[in-house]
Coordinates of C-alpha atoms in Angstrom, one line a residue:
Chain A
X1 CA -0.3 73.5 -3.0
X2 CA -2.0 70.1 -3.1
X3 CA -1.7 68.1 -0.1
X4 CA -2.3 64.8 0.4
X5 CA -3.6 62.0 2.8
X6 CA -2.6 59.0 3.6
X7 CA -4.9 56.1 3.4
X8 CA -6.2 53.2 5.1
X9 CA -7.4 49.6 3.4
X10 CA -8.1 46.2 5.1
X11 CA -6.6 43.6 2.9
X12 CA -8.6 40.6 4.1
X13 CA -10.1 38.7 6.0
X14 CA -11.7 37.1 3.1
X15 CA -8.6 38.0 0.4
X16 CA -7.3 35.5 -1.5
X17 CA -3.3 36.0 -0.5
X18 CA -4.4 35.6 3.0
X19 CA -4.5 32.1 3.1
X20 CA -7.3 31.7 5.3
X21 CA -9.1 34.4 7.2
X22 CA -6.6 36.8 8.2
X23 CA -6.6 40.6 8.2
X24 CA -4.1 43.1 7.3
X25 CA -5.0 46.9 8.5
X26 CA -2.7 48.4 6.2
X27 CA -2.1 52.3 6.0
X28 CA -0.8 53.8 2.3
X29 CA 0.7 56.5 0.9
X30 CA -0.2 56.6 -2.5
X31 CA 1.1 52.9 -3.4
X32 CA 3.8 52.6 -0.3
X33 CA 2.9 50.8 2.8
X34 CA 3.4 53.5 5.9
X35 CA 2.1 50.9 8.6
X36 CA 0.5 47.5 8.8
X37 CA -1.2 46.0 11.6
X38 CA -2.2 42.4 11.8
X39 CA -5.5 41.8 13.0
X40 CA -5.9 38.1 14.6
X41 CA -8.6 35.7 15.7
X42 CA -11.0 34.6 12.9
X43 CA -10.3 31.2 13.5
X44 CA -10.2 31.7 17.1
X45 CA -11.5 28.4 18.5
X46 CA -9.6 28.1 22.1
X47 CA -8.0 25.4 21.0
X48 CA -5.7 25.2 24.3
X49 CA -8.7 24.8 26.6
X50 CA -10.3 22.2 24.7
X51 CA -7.6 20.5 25.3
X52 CA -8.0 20.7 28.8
X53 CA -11.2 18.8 29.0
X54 CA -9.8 16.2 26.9
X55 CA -7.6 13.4 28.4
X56 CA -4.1 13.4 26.9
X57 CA -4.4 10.9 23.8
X58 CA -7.6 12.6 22.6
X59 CA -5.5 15.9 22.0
X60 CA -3.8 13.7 20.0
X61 CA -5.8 14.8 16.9
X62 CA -6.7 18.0 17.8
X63 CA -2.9 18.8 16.7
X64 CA -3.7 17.5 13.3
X65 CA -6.1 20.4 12.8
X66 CA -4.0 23.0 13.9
X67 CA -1.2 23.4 11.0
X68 CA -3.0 21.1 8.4
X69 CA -0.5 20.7 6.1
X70 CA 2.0 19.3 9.2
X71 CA -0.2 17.7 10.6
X72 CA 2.8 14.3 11.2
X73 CA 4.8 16.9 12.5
X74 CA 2.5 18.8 15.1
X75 CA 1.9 15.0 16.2
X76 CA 5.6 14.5 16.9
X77 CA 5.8 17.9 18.9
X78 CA 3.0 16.7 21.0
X79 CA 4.0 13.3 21.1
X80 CA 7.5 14.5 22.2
X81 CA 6.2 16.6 25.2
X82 CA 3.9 14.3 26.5
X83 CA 6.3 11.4 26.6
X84 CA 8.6 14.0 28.4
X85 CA 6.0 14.3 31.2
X86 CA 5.4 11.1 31.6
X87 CA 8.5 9.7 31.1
X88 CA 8.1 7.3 28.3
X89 CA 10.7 5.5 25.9
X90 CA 10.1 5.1 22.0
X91 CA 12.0 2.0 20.5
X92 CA 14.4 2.9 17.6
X93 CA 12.7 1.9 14.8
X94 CA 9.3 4.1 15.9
X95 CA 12.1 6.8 16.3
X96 CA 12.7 6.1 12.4
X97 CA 9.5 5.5 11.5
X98 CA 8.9 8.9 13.1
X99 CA 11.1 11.3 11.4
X100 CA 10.9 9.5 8.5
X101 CA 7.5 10.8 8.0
X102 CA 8.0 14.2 9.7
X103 CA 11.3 15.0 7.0
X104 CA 8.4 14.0 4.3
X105 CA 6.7 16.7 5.6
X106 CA 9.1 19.2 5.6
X107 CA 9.7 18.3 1.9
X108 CA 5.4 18.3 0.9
X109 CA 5.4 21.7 3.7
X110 CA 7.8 23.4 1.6
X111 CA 6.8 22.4 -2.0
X112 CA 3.1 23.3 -1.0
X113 CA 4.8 27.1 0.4
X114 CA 7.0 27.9 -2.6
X115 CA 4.2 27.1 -4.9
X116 CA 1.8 29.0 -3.1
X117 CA 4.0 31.9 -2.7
X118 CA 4.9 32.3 -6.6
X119 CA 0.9 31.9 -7.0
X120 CA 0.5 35.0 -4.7
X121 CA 3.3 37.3 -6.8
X122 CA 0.5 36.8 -9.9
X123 CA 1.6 33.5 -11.4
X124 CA -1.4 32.2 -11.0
X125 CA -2.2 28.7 -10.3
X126 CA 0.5 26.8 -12.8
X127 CA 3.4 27.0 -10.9
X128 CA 1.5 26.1 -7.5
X129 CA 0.2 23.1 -9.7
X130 CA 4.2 21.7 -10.1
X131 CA 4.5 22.2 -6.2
X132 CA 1.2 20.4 -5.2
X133 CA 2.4 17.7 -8.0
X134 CA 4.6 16.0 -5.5
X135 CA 3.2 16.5 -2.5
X136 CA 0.3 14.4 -3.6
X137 CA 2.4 11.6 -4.1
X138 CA 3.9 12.2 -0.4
X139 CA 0.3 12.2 1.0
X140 CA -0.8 8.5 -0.8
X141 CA 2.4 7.7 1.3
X142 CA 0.3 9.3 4.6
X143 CA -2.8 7.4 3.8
X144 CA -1.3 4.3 3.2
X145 CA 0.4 4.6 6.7
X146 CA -2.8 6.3 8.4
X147 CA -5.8 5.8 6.4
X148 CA -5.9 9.9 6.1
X149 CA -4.5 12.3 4.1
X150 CA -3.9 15.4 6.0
X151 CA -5.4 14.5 9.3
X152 CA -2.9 11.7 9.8
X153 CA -3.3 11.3 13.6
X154 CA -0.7 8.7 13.6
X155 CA 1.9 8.9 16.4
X156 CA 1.0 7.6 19.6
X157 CA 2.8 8.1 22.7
X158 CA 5.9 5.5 23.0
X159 CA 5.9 5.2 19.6
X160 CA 3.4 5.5 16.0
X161 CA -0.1 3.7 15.4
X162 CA 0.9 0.8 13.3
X163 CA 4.1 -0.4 11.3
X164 CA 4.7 0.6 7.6
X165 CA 2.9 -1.8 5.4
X166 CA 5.5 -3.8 3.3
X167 CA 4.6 -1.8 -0.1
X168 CA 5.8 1.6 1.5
X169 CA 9.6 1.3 1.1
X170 CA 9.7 0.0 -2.2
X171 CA 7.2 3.4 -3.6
X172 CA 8.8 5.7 -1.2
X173 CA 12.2 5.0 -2.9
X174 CA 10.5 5.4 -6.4
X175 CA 9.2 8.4 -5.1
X176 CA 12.7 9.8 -4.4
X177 CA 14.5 8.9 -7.4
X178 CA 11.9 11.6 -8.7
X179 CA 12.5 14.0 -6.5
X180 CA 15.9 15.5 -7.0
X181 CA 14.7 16.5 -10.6
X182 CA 11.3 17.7 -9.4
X183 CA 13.2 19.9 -7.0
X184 CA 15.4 21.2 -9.3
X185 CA 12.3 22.0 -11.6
X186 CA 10.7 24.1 -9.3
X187 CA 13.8 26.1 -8.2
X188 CA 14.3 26.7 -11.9
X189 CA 10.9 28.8 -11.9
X190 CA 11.9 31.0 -9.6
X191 CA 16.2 31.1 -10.3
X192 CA 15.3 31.7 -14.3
X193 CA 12.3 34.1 -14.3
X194 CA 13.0 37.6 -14.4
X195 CA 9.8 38.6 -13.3
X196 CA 9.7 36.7 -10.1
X197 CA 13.7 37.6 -9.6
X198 CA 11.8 41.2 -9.3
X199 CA 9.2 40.5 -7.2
X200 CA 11.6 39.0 -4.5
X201 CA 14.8 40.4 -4.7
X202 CA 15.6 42.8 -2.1
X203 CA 11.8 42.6 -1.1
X204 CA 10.5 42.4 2.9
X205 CA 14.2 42.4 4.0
X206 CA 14.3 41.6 7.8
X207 CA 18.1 41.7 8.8
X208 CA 19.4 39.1 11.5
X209 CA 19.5 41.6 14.5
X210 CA 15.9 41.9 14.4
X211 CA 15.0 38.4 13.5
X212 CA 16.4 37.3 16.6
X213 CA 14.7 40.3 18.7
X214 CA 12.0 39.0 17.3
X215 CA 11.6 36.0 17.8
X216 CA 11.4 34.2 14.6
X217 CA 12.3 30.9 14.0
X218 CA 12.4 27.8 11.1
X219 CA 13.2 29.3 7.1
X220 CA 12.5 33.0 8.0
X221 CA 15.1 33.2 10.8
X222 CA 17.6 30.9 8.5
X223 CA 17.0 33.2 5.4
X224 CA 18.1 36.1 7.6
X225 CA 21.4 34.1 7.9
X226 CA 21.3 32.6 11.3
X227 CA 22.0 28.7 11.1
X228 CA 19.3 28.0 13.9
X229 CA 17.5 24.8 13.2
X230 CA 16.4 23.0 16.5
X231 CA 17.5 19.6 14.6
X232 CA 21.2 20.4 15.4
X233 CA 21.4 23.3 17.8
X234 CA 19.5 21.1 20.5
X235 CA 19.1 17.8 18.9
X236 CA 15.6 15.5 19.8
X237 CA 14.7 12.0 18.6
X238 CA 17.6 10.7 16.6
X239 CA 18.6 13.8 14.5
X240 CA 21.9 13.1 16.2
X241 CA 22.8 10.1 13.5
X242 CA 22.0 11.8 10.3
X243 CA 24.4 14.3 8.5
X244 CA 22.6 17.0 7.0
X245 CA 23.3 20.8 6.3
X246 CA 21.6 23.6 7.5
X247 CA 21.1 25.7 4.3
X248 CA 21.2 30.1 5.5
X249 CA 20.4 33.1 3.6
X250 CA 22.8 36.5 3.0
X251 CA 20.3 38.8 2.8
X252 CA 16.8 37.9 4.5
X253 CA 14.6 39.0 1.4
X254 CA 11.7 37.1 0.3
X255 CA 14.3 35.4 -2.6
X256 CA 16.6 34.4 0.3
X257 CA 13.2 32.5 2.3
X258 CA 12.7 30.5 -0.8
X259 CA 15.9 29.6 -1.9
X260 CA 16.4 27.9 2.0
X261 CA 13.2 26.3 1.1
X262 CA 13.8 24.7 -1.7
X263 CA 17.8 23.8 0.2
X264 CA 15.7 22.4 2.7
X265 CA 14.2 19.9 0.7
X266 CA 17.1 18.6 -0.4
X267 CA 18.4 18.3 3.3
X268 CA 15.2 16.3 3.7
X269 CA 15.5 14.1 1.0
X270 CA 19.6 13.6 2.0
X271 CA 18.1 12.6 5.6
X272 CA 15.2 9.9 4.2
X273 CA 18.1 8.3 2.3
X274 CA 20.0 7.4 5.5
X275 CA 16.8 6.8 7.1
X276 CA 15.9 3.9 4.2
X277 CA 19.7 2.9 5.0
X278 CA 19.3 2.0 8.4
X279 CA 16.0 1.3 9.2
X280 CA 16.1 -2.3 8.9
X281 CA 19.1 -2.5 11.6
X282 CA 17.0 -0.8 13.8
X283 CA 15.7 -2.4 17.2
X284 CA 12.5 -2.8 18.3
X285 CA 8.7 -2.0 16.9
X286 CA 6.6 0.3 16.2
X287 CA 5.5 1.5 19.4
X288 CA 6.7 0.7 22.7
X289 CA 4.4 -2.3 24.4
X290 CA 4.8 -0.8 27.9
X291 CA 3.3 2.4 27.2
X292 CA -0.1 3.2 28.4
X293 CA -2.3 5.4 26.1
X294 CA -4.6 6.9 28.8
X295 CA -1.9 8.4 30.5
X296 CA -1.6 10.2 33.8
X297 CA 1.7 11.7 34.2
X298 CA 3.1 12.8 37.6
X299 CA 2.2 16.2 38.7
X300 CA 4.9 18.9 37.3
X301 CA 5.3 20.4 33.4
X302 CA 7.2 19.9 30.7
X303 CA 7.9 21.8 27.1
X304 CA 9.1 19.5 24.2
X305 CA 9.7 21.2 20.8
X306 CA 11.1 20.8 17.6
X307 CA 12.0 22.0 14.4
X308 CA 8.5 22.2 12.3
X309 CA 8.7 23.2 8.5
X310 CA 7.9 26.5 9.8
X311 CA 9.9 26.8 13.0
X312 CA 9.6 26.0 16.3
X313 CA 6.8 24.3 17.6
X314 CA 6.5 23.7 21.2
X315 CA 4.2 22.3 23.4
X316 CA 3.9 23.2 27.1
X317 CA 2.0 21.2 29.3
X318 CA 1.4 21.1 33.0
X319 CA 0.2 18.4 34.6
X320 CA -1.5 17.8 37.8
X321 CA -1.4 14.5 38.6
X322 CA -4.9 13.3 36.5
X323 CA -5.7 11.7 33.3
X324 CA -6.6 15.4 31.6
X325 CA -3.7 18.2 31.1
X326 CA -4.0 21.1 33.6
X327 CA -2.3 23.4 31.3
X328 CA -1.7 22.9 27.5
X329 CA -0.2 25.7 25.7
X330 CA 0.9 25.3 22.0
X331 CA 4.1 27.4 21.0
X332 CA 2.9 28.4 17.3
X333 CA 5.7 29.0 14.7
X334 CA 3.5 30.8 12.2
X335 CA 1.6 32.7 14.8
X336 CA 5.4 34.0 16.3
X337 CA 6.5 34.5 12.8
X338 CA 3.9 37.1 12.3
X339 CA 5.8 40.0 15.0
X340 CA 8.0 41.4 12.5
X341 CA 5.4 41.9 9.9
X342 CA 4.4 45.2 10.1
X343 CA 8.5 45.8 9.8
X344 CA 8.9 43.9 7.2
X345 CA 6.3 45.4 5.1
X346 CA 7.2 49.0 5.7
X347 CA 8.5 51.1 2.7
X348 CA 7.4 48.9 0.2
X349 CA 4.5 48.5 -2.1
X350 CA 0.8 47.3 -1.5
X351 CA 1.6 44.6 -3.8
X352 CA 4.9 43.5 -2.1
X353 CA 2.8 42.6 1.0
X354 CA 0.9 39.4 0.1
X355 CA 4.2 38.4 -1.1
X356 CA 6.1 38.8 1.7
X357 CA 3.4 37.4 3.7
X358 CA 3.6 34.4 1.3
X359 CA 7.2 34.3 2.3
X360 CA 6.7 33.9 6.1
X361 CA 4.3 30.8 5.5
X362 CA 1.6 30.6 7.4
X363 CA -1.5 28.8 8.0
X364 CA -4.1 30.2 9.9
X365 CA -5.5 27.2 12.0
X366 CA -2.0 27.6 13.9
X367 CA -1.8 31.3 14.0
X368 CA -5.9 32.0 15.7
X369 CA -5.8 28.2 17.6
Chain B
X1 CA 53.2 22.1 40.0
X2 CA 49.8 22.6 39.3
X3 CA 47.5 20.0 40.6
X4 CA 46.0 18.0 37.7
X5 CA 42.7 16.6 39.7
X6 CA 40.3 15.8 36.7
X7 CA 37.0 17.5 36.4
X8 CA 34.6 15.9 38.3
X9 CA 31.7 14.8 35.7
X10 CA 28.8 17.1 35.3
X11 CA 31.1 19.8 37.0
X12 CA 29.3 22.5 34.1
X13 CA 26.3 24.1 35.8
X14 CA 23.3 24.2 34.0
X15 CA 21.8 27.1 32.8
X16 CA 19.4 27.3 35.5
X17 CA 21.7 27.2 38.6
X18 CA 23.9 29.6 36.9
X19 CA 21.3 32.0 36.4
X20 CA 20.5 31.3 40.0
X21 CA 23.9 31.8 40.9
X22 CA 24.3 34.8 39.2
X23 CA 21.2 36.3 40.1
X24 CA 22.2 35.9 43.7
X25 CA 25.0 38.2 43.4
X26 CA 24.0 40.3 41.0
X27 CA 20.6 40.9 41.4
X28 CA 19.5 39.5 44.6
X29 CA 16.3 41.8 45.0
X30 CA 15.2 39.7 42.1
X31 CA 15.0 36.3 43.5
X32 CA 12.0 34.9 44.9
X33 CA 12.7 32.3 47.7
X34 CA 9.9 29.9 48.1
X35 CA 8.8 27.9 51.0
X36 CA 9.7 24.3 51.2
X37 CA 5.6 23.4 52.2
X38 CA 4.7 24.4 49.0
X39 CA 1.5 22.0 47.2
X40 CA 2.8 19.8 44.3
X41 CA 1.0 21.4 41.9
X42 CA 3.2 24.7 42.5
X43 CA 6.5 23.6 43.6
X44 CA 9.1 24.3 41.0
X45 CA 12.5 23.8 40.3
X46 CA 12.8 26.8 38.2
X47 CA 14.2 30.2 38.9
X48 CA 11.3 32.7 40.3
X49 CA 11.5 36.5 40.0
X50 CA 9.5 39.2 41.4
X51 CA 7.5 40.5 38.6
X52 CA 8.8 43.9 39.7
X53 CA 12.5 42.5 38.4
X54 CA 11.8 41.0 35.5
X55 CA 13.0 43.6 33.1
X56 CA 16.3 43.7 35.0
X57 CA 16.7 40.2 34.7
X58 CA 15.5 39.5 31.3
X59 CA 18.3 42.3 30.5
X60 CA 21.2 40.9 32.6
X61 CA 20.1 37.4 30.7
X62 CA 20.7 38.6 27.4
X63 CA 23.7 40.5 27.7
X64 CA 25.4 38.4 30.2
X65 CA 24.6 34.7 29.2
X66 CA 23.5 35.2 25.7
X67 CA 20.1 33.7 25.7
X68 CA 18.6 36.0 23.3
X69 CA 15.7 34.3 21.8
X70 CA 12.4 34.7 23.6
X71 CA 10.9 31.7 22.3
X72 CA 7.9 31.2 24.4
X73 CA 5.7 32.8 27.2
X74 CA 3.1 30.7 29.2
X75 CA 0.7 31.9 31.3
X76 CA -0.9 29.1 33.9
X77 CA -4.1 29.7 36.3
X78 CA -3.4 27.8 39.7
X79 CA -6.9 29.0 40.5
X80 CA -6.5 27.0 43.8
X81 CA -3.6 29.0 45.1
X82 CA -4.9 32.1 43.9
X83 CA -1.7 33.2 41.4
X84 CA -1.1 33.5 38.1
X85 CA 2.0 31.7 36.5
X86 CA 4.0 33.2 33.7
X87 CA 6.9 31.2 32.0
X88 CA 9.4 32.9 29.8
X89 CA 11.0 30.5 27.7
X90 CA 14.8 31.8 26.7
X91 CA 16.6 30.2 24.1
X92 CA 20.2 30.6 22.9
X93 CA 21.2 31.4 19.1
X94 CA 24.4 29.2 19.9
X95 CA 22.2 26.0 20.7
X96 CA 21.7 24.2 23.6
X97 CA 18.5 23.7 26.1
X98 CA 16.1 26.3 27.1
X99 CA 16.7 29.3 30.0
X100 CA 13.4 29.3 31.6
X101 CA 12.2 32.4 34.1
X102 CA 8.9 32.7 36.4
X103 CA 7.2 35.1 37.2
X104 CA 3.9 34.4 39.9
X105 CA 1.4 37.4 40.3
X106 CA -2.0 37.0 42.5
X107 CA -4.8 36.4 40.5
X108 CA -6.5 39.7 41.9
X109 CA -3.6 41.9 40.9
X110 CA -2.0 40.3 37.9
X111 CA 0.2 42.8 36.9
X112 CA 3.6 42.7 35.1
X113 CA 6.2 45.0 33.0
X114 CA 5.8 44.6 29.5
X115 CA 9.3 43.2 28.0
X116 CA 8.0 45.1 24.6
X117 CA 11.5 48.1 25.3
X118 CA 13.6 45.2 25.9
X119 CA 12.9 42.3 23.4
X120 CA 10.2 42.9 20.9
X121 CA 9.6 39.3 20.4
X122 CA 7.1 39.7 23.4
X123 CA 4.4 41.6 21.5
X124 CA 2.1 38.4 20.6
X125 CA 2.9 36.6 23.4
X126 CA 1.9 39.3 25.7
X127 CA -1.1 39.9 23.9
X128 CA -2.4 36.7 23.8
X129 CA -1.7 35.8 27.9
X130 CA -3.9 39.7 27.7
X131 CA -6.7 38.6 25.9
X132 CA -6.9 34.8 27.6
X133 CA -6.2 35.2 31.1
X134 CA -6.2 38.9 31.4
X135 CA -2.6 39.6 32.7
X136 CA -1.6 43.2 32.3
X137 CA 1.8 44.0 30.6
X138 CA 2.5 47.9 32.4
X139 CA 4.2 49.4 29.4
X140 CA 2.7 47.2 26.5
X141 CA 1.9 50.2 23.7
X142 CA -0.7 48.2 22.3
X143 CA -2.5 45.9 24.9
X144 CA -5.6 45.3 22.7
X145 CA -7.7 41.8 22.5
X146 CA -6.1 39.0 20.0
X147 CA -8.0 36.4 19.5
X148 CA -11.5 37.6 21.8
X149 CA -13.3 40.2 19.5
X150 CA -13.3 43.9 21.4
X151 CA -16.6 43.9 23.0
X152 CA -15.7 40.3 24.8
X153 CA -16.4 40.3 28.6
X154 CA -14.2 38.2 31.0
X155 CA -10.7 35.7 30.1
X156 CA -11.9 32.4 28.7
X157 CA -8.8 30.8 29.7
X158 CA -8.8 31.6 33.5
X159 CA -10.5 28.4 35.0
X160 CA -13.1 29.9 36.7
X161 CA -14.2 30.9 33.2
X162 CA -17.8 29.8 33.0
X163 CA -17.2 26.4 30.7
X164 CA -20.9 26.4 29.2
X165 CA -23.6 29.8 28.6
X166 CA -22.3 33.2 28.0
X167 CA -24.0 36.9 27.1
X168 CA -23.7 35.8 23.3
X169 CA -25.3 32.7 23.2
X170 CA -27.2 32.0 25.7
X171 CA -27.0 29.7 28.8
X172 CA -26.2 25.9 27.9
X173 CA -25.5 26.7 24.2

C-alpha cells in the first residue's frame, strides 16, 4: 500500500502574489490546501508608538505611509478622530472637498485591486495595465491638489491644506465622462473571459455567518452579502446628502468580491457627480480658521472610523491632556481582513490561494504597521 | 383612556446605559463600580467588567442586543496607575454607533479569557495586544508573537519599554 504525506511550503515572504512581504505557511496534500497559517510582521515598524512621540499633526503623514494607495483616505480617518477629541468643526465645503477626494480613492483603490487581482490568476501584467490606466489620471488630480502623488498628506484638522486650484473641476469632469466606459471595460475582462470565470467562481467562498464572526469588513464582508458599508449604516462627514447604493454579493466567492468592486466604482463616480453639483453652494473654506494645528485635546479618547476602500478603518486615540497622543491605535481593515484566511483557503488548490488572497486586498504597510 | 403624554425627547437609551442596565440585572457579578476620586486620565464613562466576566458578557451582548461585530480591541498602558486597559469595540450588522466594553487588569497580572470560543474575530486582535503589551488571552489556542520575531524579549508597546538601546542593536542605536 503506498502511503502518503502531507506537505509543507512557505509561499512568500518574497513571492510575487504576496504583494509586499508577507508569508503564507501553507500545508498540502498533493495539490489541495489542508491548512494555511499567515505569518505577520516583515514590515513591522511600530508604527502606533511612533506616533506617540510625535505631536498630533506630525502623525498626520505617518498615515499616508500606512495603506499607500489610500493614503487621502487614512488622512480622513485620522483627521476624523482627532477632530473628535478635540472637538473641532470642518466648514462644508472642506467637508466636500474631503470626500470628494476620498470617493476618488475608492474608485483608483479598486481599479488598482481588480487589476492586480486578475494579474495574480496568471494574466499577467495587461489587464493590471487597463486598471492602473485610470488611476494615473486620478493621481495627476492628487498632485495637483497636494504636490504628491501617493503620499498626499493633505487633510488637516478642521479642514484640508489648501483649496482646489481653479483647473481641477473642469479635468476632473473630463475625467469622469471617461469613466463609465473605462469601468465598463474592465468588468468586461473579467464578465466575458472564461478562464477567469474559472478561476473565481465558486472559489475562497466565505459565507455571511462567518464573515460577521469574523470580523471582516469593506468589499469582502459585502461580497458575502451583508449590506454593511459605514457610509450608511452609521453615517460621518456628509455621506448623509448623497444617494448612492450599496452594491452586495450572493455568494462570497472571489467573483462576487470583484463584481462589488467594480459596483463600487460606480457608486463612487454617482457620488462625485452630486459632489461637482453642490459644491459651489456650499458654505465656508477650505479649512476652518479657528482651528489650531498643534493641538492639545482634553484628557479622555475617542475612536472615529470610516468606510476605507477596504473596510473599516479606525483610529483610537487617548489623550492625556498634552500636545502628543498618549495612546494611538490604528484599526487596520486589511490586517482584520486576514482572520478568515486560513478558512477561506481550505479545500482548494495551491493556486486558488494567491487569488483569493488577491481578493481580500491588502497592502502590507497596513497589515505589519 | 390611555394617556397620550408624548415621548420625552432622547427617551431611547443609548447603547451604553442599556448594556449597563441590563448588566445590572442580568449579570451583576460583571460590573465593575469605580470610585468617583478616580485621576482624569482613567475616569471613564464606559461600561467596565471584571475580566473574569467578560465571556459572559461578550455572549449576553451578542445574543441579547445584537452587536455582533467585534470590530476593534485596544489595549492602553496607564503605566501610572499600574493597569492595563483593554477596549472591545462592538458594532451592530443593523448600523448604528459602536457598543464599547472595558476590561482593566494590573499590569503585574494581565490576564484575560480569550474571546477565540465565542467570536473568532478576536484572533489578531488578541495576538497583536500579546505580542505589544504582553496581555495573556487564557484559552487563546495559538498565543504566538505577531509582529516581534520569536526570540524578542520584553513588549515594546508597554511604556516603560526602554525607547532607545536593546540586546539587538546595541545601546543608543
Amino acid at each position: 500500500m503506498i502511503t502518503t504525506d502531507e506537505l509543507q511550503i512557505n509561499i512568500g515572504p518574497q513571492h510575487p502574489s504576496t504583494h509586499g512581504v508577507f508569508r503564507m505557511l501553507i500545508t498540502v496534500d498533493g495539490e489541495t490546501v489542508v491548512n494555511l497559517e499567515p505569518v505577520f510582521g516583515y514590515l513591522h515598524r511600530n508604527h502606533e508608538q511612533l506616533a506617540e512621540v510625535n505631536t498630533y499633526l506630525q502623525n498626520m503623514p505617518y498615515t499616508d505611509r500606512l495603506d499607500y494607495f489610500n493614503s487621502m483616505a487614512n488622512n480622513h480617518a485620522y483627521a476624523l478622530a482627532v477632530e473628535k477629541l478635540a472637538g473641532i468643526e470642518v466648514p462644508e465645503r472642506a467637508e466636500y472637498i474631503r470626500v470628494l477626494m476620498v470617493e476618488l480613492t475608492r474608485i483608483l483603490n479598486h481599479a488598482g485591486a481588480v487589476g492586480f487581482m486578475i494579474n495574480d490568476m496568471g494574466a499577467w501584467q495587461t489587464p493590471l495595465a487597463f486598471g492602473i490606466r485610470e488611476r494615473e489620471k486620478i493621481l495627476d488630480l492628487f498632485e495637483l491638489v497636494s504636490g504628491a502623488r501617493m503620499m498626499c498628506n493633505y487633510f488637516r484638522f478642521g479642514g484640508v491644506v489648501r483649496d482646489l486650484p481653479d483647473d481641477f473641476i473642469p479635468r476632473l469632469k473630463k475625467l469622469m465622462v471617461a469613466m463609465p466606459a473605462y469601468i465598463d471595460e474592465l468588468e468586461r475582462l473579467l464578465r466575458e473571459n472564461e478562464i477567469l470565470l474559472a478561476r473565481s467562481e465558486g472559489i475562497g467562498i466565505l459565507p455571511r455567518e462567518v464573515a460577521v464572526s469574523y470580523g471582516v469588513t469593506g468589499p469582502v464582508l459585502r461580497g458575502s452579502g451583508i449590506a454593511y458599508d459605514i457610509r450608511k449604516a452609521e453615517p460621518y462627514s456628509i455621506y448623509d446628502r448623497f444617494d448612492f447604493d450599496v452594491p452586495v454579493g450572493s455568494v462570497g466567492d472571489v467573483y462576487d468580491r470583484f463584481l462589488v468592486r467594480i459596483e463600487e466604482m460606480r457608486q463612487s463616480r454617482r457620488i462625485l457627480e452630486q459632489i461637482i453639483e453642490q459644491l459651489p453652494d456650499a458654505s465656508g473654506g477650505h479649512i476652518n480658521p479657528k482651528a489650531r494645528q498643534n493641538v492639545r485635546p482634553p484628557v479622555g479618547d475617542a475612536y472615529a472610523r470610516i468606510e476605507s476602500p477596504k473596510g473599516e478603518l479606525g483610529f483610537y486615540l487617548v489623550s492625556d491632556g498634552s500636545t502628543k497622543p498618549y495612546r494611538y491605535k490604528v484599526r487596520a481593515p486589511s490586517f482584520i481582513n486576514l482572520t478568515p484566511l486560513g478558512d477561506m483557503c481550505r479545500g482548494y488548490k495551491v493556486a486558488d490561494i494567491v487569488v483569493i488572497l488577491g481578493s481580500i486586498d491588502i497592502v502590507m504597510g497596513e497589515v505589519d504597521r | 383612556m390611555a394617556s397620550t403624554s408624548p415621548p420625552l425627547p432622547n427617551a431611547r437609551p443609548s447603547p451604553r446605559d442599556l448594556l449597563r442596565e441590563q448588566l445590572a440585572t442580568v449579570l451583576p457579578h460583571a460590573l465593575v463600580t469605580l470610585p468617583d476620586d478616580l485621576p482624569d486620565l482613567i475616569r471613564t464613562a464606559d461600561v467596565v467588567v471584571h475580566a473574569d466576566a467578560l465571556p459572559e458578557v461578550v455572549q449576553f451582548v451578542i445574543d441579547h442586543l445584537g452587536y455582533g461585530l467585534l470590530s476593534d480591541l485596544a489595549a492602553v498602558d496607564y503605566v501610572e496607575h499600574g493597569l492595563f486597559e483593554l477596549v472591545y469595540r462592538f458594532y451592530s450588522i443593523g448600523g448604528g454607533g459602536d457598543l464599547v466594553i472595558k476590561v482593566r487588569v494590573p499590569r503585574d497580572q494581565p490576564d484575560v479569557p480569550s474571546l477565540m470560543a465565542i467570536l473568532p474575530a478576536a484572533m489578531l486582535h488578541e495576538r497583536e495586544a500579546y505580542d505589544l503589551f504582553g496581555i495573556r488571552f487564557i484559552g487563546h489556542p495559538n498565543l504566538r508573537r505577531i509582529y516581534m520575531w520569536d526570540e524578542f524579549e520584553g513588549f515594546p508597546m508597554r511604556k516603560d519599554f526602554p525607547k532607545q538601546g536593546d540586546n539587538y542593536i546595541g545601546e543608543g542605536a
